[in-house]
Structures are given as C-alpha cells and as structure tokens.
Coordinates of C-alpha atoms and ligand atoms in Angstrom, one line a residue:
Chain V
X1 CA 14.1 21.4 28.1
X2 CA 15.9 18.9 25.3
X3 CA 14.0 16.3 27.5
X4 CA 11.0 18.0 27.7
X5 CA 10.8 18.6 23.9
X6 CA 11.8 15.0 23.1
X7 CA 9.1 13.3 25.3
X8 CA 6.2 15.8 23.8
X9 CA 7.0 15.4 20.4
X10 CA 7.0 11.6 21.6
X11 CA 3.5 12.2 22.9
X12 CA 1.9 13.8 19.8
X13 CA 3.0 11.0 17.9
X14 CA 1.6 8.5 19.7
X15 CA -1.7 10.0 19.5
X16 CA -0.9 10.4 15.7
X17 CA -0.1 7.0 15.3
X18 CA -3.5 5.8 17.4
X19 CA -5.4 7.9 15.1
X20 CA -4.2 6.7 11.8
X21 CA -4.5 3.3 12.8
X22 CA -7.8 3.8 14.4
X23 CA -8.8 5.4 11.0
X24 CA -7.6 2.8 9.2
X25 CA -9.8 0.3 11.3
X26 CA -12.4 2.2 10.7
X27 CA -12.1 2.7 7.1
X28 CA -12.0 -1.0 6.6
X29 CA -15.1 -1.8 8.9
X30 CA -16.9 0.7 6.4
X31 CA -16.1 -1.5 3.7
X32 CA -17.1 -4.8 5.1
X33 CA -20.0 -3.4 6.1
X34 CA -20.9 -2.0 2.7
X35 CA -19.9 -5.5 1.9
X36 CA -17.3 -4.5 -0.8
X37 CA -15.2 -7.2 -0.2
X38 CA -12.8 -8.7 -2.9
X39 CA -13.8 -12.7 -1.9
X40 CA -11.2 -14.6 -3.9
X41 CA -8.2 -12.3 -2.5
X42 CA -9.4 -12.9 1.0
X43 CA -9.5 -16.6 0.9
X44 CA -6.1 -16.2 -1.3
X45 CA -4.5 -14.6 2.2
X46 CA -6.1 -16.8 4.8
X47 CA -4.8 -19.5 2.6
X48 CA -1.4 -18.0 2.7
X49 CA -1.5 -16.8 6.6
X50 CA -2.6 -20.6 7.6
X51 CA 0.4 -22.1 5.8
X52 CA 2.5 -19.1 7.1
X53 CA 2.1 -19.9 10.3
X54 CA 0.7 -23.3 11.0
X55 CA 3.2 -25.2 12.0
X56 CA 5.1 -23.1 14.1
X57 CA 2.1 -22.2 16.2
X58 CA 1.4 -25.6 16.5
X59 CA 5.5 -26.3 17.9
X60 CA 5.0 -23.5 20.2
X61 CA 1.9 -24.2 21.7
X62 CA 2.8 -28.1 22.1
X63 CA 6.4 -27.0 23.6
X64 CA 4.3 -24.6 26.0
X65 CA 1.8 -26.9 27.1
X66 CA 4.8 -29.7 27.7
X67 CA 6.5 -27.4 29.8
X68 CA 3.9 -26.2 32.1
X69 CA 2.7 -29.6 32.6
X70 CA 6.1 -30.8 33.4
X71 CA 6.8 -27.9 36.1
X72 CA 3.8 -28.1 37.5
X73 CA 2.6 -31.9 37.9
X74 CA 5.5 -33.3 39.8
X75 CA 5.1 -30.8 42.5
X76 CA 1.2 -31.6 42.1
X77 CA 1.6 -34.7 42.7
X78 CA 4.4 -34.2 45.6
X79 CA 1.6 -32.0 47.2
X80 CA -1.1 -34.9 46.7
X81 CA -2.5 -32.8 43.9
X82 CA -1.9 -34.7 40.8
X83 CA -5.5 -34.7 40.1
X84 CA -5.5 -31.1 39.4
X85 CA -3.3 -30.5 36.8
X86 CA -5.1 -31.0 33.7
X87 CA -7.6 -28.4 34.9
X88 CA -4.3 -26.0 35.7
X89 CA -2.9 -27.0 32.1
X90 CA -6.2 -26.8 30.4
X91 CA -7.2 -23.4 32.0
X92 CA -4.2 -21.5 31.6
X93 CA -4.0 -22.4 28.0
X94 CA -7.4 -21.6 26.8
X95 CA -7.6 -18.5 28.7
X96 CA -4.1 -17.3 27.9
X97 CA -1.0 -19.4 26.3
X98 CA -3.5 -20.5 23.4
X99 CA -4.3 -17.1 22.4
X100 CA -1.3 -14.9 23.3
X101 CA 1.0 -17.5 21.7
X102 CA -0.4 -17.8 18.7
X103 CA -0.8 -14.0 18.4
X104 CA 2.8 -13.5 19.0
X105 CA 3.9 -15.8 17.0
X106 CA 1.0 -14.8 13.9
X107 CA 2.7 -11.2 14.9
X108 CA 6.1 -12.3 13.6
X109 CA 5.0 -14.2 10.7
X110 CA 2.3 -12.7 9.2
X111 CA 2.1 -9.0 10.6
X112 CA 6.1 -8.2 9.2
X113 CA 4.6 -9.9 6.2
X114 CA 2.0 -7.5 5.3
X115 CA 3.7 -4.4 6.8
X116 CA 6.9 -5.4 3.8
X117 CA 4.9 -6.1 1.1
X118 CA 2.6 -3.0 1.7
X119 CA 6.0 -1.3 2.5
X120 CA 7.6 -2.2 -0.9
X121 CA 4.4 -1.4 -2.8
X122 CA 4.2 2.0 -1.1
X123 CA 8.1 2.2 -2.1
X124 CA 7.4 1.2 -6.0
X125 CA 4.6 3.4 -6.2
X126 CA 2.5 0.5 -6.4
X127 CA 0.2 2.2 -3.4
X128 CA -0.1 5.6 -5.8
X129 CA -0.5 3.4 -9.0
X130 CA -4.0 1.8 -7.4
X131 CA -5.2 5.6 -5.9
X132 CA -4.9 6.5 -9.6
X133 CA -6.8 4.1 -10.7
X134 CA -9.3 5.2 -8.8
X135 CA -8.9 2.5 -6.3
X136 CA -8.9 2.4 -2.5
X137 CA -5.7 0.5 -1.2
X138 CA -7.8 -0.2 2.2
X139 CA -10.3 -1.8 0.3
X140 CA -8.2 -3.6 -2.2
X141 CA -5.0 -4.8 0.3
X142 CA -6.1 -4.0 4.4
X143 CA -9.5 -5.6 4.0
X144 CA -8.7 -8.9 2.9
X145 CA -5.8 -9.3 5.5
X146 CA -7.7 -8.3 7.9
X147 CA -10.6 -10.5 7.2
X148 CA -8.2 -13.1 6.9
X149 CA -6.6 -12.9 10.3
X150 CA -10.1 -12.2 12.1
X151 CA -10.5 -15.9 10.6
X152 CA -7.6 -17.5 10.6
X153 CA -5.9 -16.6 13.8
X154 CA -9.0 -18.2 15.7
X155 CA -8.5 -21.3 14.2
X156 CA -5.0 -21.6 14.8
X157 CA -6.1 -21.0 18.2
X158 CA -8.5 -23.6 18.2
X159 CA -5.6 -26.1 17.3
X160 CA -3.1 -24.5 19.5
X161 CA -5.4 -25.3 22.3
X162 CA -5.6 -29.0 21.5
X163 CA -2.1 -29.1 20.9
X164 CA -1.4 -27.7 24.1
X165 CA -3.1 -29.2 26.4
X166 CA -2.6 -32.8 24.6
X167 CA 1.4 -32.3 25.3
X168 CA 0.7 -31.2 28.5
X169 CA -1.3 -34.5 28.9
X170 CA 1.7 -36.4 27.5
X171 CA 4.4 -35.1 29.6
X172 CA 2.2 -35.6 32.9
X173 CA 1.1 -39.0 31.9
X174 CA 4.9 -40.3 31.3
X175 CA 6.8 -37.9 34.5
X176 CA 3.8 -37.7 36.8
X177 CA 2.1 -40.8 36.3
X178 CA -1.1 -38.9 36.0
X179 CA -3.5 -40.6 33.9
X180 CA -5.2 -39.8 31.4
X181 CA -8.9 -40.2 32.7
X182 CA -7.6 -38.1 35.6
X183 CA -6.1 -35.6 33.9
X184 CA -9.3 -35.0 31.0
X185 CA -11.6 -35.4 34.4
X186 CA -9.8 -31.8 35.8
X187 CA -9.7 -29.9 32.9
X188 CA -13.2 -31.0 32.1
X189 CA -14.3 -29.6 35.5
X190 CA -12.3 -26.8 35.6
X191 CA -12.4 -24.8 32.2
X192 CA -16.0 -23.8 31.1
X193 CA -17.1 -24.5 28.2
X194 CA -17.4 -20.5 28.1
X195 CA -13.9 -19.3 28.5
X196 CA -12.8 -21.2 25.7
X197 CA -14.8 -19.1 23.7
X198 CA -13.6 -15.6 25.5
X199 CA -9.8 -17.2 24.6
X200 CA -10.8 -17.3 21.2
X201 CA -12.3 -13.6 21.3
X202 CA -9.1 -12.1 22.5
X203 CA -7.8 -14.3 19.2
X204 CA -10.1 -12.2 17.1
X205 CA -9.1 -9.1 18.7
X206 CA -5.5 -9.9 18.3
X207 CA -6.2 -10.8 14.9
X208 CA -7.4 -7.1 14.1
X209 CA -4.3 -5.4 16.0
X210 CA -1.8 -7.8 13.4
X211 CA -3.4 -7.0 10.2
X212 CA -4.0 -3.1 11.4
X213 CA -1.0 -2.4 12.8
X214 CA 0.9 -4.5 10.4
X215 CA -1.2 -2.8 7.1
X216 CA -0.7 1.2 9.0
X217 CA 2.8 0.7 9.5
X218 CA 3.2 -1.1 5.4
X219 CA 1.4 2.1 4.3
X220 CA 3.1 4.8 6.2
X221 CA 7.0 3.4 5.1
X222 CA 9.1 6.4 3.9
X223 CA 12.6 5.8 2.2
X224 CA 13.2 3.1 0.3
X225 CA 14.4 0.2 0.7
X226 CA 15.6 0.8 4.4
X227 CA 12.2 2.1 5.2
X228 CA 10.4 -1.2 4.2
X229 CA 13.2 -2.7 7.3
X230 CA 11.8 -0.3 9.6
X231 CA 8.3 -0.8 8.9
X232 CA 8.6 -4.3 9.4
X233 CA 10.2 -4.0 12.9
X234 CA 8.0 -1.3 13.9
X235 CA 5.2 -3.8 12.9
X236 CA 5.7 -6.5 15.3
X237 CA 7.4 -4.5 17.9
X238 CA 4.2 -2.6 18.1
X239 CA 1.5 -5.2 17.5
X240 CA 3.4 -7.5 20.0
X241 CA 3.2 -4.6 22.8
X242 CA -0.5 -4.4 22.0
X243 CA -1.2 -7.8 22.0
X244 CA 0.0 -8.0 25.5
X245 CA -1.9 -5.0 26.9
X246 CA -5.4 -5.5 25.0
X247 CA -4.6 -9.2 26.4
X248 CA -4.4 -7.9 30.1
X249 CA -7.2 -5.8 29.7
X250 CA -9.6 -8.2 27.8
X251 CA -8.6 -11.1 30.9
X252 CA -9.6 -8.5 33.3
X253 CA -13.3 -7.2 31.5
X254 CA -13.9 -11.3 30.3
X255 CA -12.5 -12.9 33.3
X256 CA -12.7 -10.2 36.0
X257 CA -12.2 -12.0 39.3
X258 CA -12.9 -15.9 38.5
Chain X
X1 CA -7.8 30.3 -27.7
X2 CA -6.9 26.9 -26.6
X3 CA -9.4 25.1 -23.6
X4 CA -7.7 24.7 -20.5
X5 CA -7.9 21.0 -19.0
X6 CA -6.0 21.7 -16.0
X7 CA -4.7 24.8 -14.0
X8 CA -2.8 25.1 -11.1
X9 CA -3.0 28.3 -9.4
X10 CA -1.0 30.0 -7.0
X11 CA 0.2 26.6 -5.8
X12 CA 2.5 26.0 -2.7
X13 CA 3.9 22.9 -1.5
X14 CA 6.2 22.3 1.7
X15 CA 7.9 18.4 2.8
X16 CA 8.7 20.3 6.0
X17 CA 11.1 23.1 6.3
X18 CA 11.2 21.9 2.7
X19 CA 9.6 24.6 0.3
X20 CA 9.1 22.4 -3.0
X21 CA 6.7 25.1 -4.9
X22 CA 5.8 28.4 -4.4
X23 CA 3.1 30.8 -5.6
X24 CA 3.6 28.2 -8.7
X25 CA 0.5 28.6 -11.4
X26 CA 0.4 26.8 -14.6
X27 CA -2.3 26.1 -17.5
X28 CA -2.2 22.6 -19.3
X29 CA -3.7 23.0 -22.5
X30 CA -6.1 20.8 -23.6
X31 CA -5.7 18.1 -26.7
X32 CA -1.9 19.0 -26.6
X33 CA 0.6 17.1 -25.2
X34 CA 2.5 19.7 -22.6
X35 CA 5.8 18.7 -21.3
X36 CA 7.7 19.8 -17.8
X37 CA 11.4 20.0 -17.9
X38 CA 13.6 21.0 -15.2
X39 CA 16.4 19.3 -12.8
X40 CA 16.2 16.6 -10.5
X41 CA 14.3 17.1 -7.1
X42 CA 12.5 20.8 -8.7
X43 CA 9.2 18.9 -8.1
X44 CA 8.2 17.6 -12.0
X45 CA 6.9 14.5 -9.9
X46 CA 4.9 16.6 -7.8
X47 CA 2.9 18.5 -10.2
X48 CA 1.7 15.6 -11.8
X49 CA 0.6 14.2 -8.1
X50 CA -1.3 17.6 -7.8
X51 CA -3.1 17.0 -11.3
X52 CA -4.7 13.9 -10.2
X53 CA -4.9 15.2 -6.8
X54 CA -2.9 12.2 -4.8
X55 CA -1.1 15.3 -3.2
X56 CA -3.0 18.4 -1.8
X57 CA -1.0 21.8 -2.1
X58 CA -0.4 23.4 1.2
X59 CA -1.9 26.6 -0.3
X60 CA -3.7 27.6 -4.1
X61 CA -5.8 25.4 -6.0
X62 CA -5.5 23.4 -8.4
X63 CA -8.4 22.7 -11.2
X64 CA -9.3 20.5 -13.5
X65 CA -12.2 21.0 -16.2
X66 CA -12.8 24.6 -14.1
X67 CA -13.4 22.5 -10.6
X68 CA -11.2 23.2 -7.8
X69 CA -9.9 20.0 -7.1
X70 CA -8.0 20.9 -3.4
X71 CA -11.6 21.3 -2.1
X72 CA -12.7 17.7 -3.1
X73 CA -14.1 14.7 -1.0
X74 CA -11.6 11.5 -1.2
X75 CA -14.9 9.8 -3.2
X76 CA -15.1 12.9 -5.8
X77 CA -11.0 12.4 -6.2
X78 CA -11.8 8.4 -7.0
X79 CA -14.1 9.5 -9.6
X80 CA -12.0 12.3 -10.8
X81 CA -8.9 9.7 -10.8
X82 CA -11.0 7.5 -13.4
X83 CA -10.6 10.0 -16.1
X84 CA -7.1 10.9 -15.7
X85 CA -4.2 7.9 -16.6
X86 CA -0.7 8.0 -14.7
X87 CA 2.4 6.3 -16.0
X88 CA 4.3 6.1 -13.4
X89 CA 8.4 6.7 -13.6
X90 CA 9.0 2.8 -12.5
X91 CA 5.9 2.1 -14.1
X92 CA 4.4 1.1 -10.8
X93 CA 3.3 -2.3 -12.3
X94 CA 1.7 -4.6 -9.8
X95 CA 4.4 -7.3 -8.7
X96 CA 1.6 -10.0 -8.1
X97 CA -0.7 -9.6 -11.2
X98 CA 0.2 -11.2 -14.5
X99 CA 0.5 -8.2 -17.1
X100 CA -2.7 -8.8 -18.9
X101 CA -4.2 -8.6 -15.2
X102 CA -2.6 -5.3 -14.5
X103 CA -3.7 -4.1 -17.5
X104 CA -7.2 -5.9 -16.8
X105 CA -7.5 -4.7 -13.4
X106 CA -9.4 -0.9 -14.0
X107 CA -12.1 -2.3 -16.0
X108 CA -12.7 -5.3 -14.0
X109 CA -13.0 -3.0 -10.7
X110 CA -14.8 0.0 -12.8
X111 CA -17.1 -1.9 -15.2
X112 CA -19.2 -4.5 -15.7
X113 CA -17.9 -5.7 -19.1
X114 CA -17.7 -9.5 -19.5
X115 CA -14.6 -11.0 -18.7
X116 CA -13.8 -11.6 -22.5
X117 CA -15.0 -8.3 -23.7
X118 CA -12.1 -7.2 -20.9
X119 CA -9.7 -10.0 -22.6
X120 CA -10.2 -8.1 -26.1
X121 CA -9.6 -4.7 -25.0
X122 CA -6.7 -5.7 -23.0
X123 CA -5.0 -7.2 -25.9
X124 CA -6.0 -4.7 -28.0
X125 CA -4.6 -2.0 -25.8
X126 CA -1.1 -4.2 -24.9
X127 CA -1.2 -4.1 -29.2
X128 CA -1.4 -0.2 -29.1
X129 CA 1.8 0.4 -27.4
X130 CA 3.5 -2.6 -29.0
X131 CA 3.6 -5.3 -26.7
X132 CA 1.8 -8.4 -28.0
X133 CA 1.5 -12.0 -26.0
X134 CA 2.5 -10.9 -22.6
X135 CA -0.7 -11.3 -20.9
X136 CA 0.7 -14.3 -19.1
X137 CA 3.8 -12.6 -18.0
X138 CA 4.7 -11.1 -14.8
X139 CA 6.4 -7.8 -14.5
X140 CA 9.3 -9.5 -13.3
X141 CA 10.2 -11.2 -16.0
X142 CA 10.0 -8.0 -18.7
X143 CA 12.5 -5.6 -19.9
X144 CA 12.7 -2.2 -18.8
X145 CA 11.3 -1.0 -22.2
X146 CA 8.5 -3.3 -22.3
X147 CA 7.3 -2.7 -18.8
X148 CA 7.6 1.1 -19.6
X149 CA 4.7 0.7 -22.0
X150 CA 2.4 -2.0 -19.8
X151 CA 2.4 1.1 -17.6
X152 CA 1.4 2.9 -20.2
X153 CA -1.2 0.5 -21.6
X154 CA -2.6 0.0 -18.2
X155 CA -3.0 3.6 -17.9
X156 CA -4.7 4.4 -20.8
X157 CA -7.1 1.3 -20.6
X158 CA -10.2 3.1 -19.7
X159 CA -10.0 5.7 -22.5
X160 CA -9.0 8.7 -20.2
X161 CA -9.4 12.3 -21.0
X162 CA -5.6 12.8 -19.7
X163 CA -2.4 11.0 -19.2
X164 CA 0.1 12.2 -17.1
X165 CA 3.4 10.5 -17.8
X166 CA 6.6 10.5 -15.3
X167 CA 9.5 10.1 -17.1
X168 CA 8.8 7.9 -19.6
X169 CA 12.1 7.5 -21.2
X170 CA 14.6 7.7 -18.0
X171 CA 17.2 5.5 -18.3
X172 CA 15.9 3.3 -21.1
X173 CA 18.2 3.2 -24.5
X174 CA 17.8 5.9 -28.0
X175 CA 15.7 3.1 -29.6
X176 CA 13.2 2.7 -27.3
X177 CA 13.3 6.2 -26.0
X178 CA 12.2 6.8 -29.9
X179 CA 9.4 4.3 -29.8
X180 CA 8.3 5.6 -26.5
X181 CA 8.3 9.1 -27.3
X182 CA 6.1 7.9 -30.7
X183 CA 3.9 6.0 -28.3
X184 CA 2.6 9.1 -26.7
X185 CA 2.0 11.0 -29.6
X186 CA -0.3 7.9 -30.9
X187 CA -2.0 7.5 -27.6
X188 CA -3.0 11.1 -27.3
X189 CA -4.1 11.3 -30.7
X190 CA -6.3 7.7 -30.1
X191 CA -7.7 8.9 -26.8
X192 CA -7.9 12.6 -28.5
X193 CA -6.9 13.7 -25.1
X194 CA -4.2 15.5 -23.1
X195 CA -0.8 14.6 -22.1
X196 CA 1.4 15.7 -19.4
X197 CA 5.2 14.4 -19.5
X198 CA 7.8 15.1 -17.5
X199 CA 10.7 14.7 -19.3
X200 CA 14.6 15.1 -18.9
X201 CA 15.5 13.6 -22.5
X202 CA 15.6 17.0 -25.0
X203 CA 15.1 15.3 -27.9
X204 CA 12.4 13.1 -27.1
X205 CA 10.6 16.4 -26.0
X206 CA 11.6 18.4 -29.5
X207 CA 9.3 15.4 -31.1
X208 CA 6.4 15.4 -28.8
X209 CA 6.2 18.3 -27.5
X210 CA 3.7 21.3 -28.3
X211 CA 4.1 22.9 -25.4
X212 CA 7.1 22.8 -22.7
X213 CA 7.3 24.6 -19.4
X214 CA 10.3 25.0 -17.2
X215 CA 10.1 24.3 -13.4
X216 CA 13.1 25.9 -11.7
X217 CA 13.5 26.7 -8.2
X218 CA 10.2 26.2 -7.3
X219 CA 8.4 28.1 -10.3
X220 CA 7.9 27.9 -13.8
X221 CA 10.2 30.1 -14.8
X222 CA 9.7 29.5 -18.8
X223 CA 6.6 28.6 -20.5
X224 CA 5.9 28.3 -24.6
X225 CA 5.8 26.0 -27.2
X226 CA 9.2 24.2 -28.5
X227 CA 10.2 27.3 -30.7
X228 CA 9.7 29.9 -28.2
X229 CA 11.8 27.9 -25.9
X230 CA 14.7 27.1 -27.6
X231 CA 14.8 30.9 -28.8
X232 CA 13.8 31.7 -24.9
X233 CA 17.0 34.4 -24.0
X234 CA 16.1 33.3 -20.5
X235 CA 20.1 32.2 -19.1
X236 CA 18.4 29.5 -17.0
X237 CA 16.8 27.9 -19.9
X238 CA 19.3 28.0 -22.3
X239 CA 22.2 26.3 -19.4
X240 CA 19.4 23.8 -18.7
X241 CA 19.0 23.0 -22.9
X242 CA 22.6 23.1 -23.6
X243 CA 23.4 21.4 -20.1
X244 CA 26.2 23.7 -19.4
X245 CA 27.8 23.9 -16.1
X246 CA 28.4 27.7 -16.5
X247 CA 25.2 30.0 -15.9
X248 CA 22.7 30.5 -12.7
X249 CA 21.4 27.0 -12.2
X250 CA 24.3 26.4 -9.3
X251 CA 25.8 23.1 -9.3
Ligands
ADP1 N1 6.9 12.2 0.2 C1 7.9 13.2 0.3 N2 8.5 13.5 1.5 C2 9.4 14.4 1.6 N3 10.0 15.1 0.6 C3 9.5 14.8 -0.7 C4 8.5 13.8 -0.8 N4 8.2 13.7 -2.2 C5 9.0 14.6 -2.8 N5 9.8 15.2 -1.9 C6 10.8 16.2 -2.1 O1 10.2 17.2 -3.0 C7 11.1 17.6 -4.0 C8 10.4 17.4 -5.3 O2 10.2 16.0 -5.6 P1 9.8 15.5 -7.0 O3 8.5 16.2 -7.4 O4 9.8 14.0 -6.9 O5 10.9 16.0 -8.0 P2 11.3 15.6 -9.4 O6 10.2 14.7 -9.9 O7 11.3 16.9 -10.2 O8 12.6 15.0 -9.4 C9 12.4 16.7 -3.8 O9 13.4 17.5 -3.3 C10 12.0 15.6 -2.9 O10 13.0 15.3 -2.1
MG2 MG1 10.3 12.7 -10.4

C-alpha cells in the first residue's frame, strides 16, 4: 500500500509539474506575442548565455566529431569504404550530436544558471518585491531567457556543427588517409541541405525546455539557501531527461524512416 | 468614525496540516499608521501578503477600499499592487540594479515620464528617507541601515495610498531603529496615506504607532490604540509587552 501511495503521489506530481511548466510556457508566449518584451535585458542574456557556454560547446562538439571519425574511418577504409565517412560524420552530427550536445551541455551551463539566480531571488523576496510592484516576474525574468536561448542555442549549434564535422575531417585525413575532397564530396551528398535545418529546430525546441524548465524550477525553490541547491539539480536533471526524449520523438516526426 | 482602507474578514490560512490563521478579521484604518505585534512564525508576514493580495486565504475575504480582493483577476491584483508599497523585511532590493535603478524601476515600467523627470524623483525620494548619492551603488555594497530605507524609498516611489512595512527595524542598531521609525511617520504623513508595520521592537511602536493589534495563535487577540494596549488586562498581551517568560504564551 506504502508503495502504492508513494508512486501515486509520484504520479500527481508529475502532472503538476507538466502543468506549471506548461503554464509558464504559455504565459511567456502571451507576452511575446503582445510583444511586451524588455529588448535590452534580452540581448543582455543572450550576450551572457553565448559567453557562458561557447567554448565548451565548441570543445565538446570538436572532441565528438574527432572521435566518431576516428572509430569509424579506419574500419571504413578496412571495408573499402573510406569514401563514406564524411557523409557518416556529417549526418550524424547535424541530425543529432550537433544539437543534443550542445543542449546538454547549454543544460548545465545556462539552465542551473537561471534556475539559481531565479532560486535566490525567490529566496530574498526579490520574486515578491517585483509582484508588488505590480510587475510580472514571467515577463520581466522567463521571457528574456527564453528569447535568448530560442536564439542563442541555434547558433551554438550552427558552430558546433562546423566544429564537428571539421575535427572529424582532421582526424580522418591524418589516421585514414581520407582526403579532404573525398571526405566534403560524402557529406555533401549525403546530408540535405534540409536536415540541417530540422537539427537546428530540435535546437530551438531544446532551447525552450532549458530556459522553461530551468526558469519553473528557479521560481518554485522553497527553503533557503539549500532550496536554491535543489532547484539547480532538479533543473538540469530534468531538462537533460527532456532533451533526450523530445530529441527521440522530434528524429522520429522530422526524420521518420530516412 | 475612521474610513476603513483594508479589512480582512473571517480569514483562514493553511501551509498544509499547518493552520496559520483562523476565522482571523481585522480593519486597518485609514491615514493611520496601524502596527501588528506578535511572536515569530504567528503569521505578521502573512497578513501583509493578504493586503496586497500576493497570498490568497484559503477561506474569507479580504478587502481593500470595500472590493473583495480574494475574488480578483491576477491583472486587477497588478493594478491593485500599484497603489499599495511593500518594504520588505530584507528589503528585497534587486541584486543586479544599481540603487537609483531599483528605486527607478516602478516608474520606468508604469509611466511614461522622461528618463530625467525619473532621475529627479528618484533622487528626490532617496533624499526623503535620508540616503543621498547612492544612485550608483549596488545593494551589495550598503549597510544594513541604508538598504532598509532604499526598500523603503523604492516602495513609496509611485506615491501609494498604503505601505505595508515588514519589519523595518529587525536587527538594525537604537540609532537607526530611531531614524527608521521617524521615517515612517514622515512618509505617511508625505504620501497622506496608510501604513501597515509589523513590528517586534516596543518602543519603536510606542512612537509610531496609532493603532496596534496583537496576532496570537492564529487571531488577533488584542486590538486598540497604544494606550488601550498597554492598559489591555489581557495576560497574553501584557507577557508579550513585558516579555516575560511566565504567562500563557508557552515557550
Ligand atoms: N511559503 C510557506 N510555506 C510553508 N509555510 C509557510 C510559508 N510562509 C509562511 N509559512 C509558515 O506560516 C507561519 C507564519 O509565517 P509568517 O507570516 O512569515 O510569520 P511571521 O512574519 O509572524 O514571523 C510560519 O509558521 C511559517 O513557517
Ligand atoms: Mg515575518
């Protein structure tokens, strides 16, 4: 029965949690549609999320991309297949390693960032001191990080792409001898112009899960200081899990079959 | 009789199996400055959040100017928040903004005064509760004193009807508690307004005061102004005033 109890009350707030953040989405989309948008504190946290987490996207992605190449080129070109990895390297990243990675890593920068400093606002009253001014803390704190990550975590992308599949390039070039007119030549033919650009939707949907997940769990932190800890945690545990279901089920209704 | 600015009627509140208030009803009268003694956790905090309606009782209704305020959309609650000032007990300043933007930030979101018309007034206010050339300052670099009164000065910036102030003296030393207290007896008289304080500091409340209720247990159990209070036969009063350990308030 304990059991039973435990895994309902677990159920209920689930559905809780689905709802506030769901409300919270749609809150914000409200806004921006209304177009009451604070500009200058927008561009303020894209500025901020970019430095953030530049440069460890772009180590991550070019480690990635090295890897892959590496595992998969001298067995390519064991197989007589050399002139097929660029297209392997080149596909698999834009579809999936580009995006995910950067969202995971973009998670564990910038989404415990928001959720502690929402967290320590909501913990100093801060939150309370803008409802009594009559202001909306979605409208004055969510909206501009989100904005900013719908933004920003695209263009990351973008660069983690390049970065990518340019290591992969390297490493292929120097272990497997593939060169480099063979190598652009199969990811040309192989990656559509297209799925580049369904990679960098999921980006845009990852980049809503971070700031709305990251944002919910900032302005739902209870207890002090150790409450701000938990939020944080809870904030890129849960956006991270997210990321990699909406990613499954965004390859499967973008890719489907091909 | 004295006008009414706010009543709270019949008023419950839970935090889960938590009863905070029950069947608690209070009138604030207006122009005065009413003040809310009573010990730590009895839910002084919490009345104030039901004034300006940032926390809905689980039952009874709460009013302000004769509306029912419980029954109100979260857009009618933004408006209503415009006319009421809250210093909070930490002062609640924000961490990123420069005092003078702080102070700035209500009439730059809720007016369309030029920026140096919002300069003036900001300085001007900052001058009202004694702090001069901290605009450029960050909260972070201010006593505890002085960022007592940007709180203040940020909440009274618009000219509200009401201030509601959460312990305004806490922890802060006789000097300044003495300023303070002075502070909110100019303020209400400038804005010609109404002031809530929740107060623990006795004498502080002797000088503001014109009318002091008692929150105990989850009720008022004491209402009047300063004289009536300190004459109150009421045991519970009189422990809390003398803060004596013998008497019903258990320890
Ligand atoms: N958000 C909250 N969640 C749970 N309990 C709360 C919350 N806010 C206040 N309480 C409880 O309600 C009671 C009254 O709180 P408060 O109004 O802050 O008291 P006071 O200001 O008189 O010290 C306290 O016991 C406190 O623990
Ligand atoms: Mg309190």
């Amino acid at each position: 029965m304990r059991v039973l109890d435990e895994v309902g009350r677990g159920t209920t707030n689930v559905f809780a949690y689905a709802g506030g953040a769901a409300e919270l989405l749609a809150d914000s989309v409200r806004f921006i549609v209304g177009l009451r948008i604070r500009f200058r504190e927008t561009s303020d946290q894209a500025y901020l999320l970019g430095v953030q987490s530049l440069s460890i996207v772009l180590l991550t992605s070019l480690f990635t991309g090295m890897v892959f190449s590496l595992e998969s080129a001298v067995q390519a070109v064991e197989y007589g297949v050399g002139n097929l990895v660029g297209g392997a390297v080149a596909f698999s990243t834009a579809r999936e390693l580009g995006p995910m990675l950067s969202a995971v890593v973009v998670a564990g920068r910038t989404g415990a960032a928001i959720a502690a400093e929402l967290g320590s606002m909501v913990v100093t009253e801060q939150i309370e001191a803008l409802q009594s001014l009559g202001l909306s803390p979605t409208r004055m704190l969510v909206v501009p990080r989100l904005l900013a990550l719908i933004v920003m975590l695209p263009l990351l992308t973008i660069l983690a792409d390049i970065v990518s599949i340019l290591g992969g390039m390297w490493v292929a070039n120097i272990y497997a001898h593939i060169s480099t007119e063979s190598f652009v030549t199969s990811a040309r033919s192989v990656l559509p112009f297209t799925d580049v650009l369904k990679g960098l939707f999921k980006s845009v949907v990852f980049g809503i899960i971070i700031a709305i997940i990251g944002s919910y769990q900032g302005l739902q932190t209870r207890g002090g200081a150790a409450g701000v800890g938990k939020a944080t945690t809870g904030a890129v545990v849960t956006a991270i899990i997210l990321i990699f279901v909406f990613n499954f089920a965004l390859s499967y209704v973008l890719f489907g079959g091909s | 009789m004295a006008q009414v600015w706010a009543r709270l009627d019949d008023v419950c509140v839970r935090y889960g199996p938590k009863i905070v208030m029950q069947n608690l009803s209070l009138d604030i009268v207006e122009g005065a400055i009413t003040c809310i003694i009573g010990l730590s956790g009895a839910g002084k905090s919490t009345i104030l959040r039901l004034l300006n309606g940032l926390k809905k009782p689980d039952t009874g209704r709460v009013f302000v100017h004769g509306e029912d305020i419980t029954t109100m959309r979260e857009s009618e609650l933004i408006d209503l928040r415009r006319t009421i000032g809250f210093a909070f007990q930490f002062s609640a300043l924000f961490d990123s903004l420069s005092i003078g933007e702080n102070v700035a930030l209500p009439l730059r979101e809720h007016t369309k005064k030029p920026a140096a018309e919002i300069k003036k007034i900001v300085s001007e206010t900052l001058e009202s509760v004694g702090l001069a050339h901290v605009e450029d300052r960050y909260p972070a670099e201010l006593s505890g004193g002085m960022v007592k009164r940007a709180g203040f000065a940020r909440a009274v910036v618009t000219n509200p009807q009401a201030v509601l102030y959460d312990e305004p003296t806490t922890g802060l030393d006789p000097i300044i508690t003495h300023v303070l207290t002075d502070t909110i007896v100019k303020l209400r008289r400038r804005l010609n307004g109404t002031a809530v304080v929740v107060s623990h500091d006795l004498d502080s409340i002797y000088m503001m005061a014109d009318y002091i209720a008692m929150l105990f247990e989850g009720a008022i159990v004491a209402y009047g102004t300063v004289d009536e209070i300190r004459r109150s036969p009421n045991p519970i009063v009189q422990q809390f005033l003398q803060g004596s350990e013998v008497g019903p308030i258990p320890i």
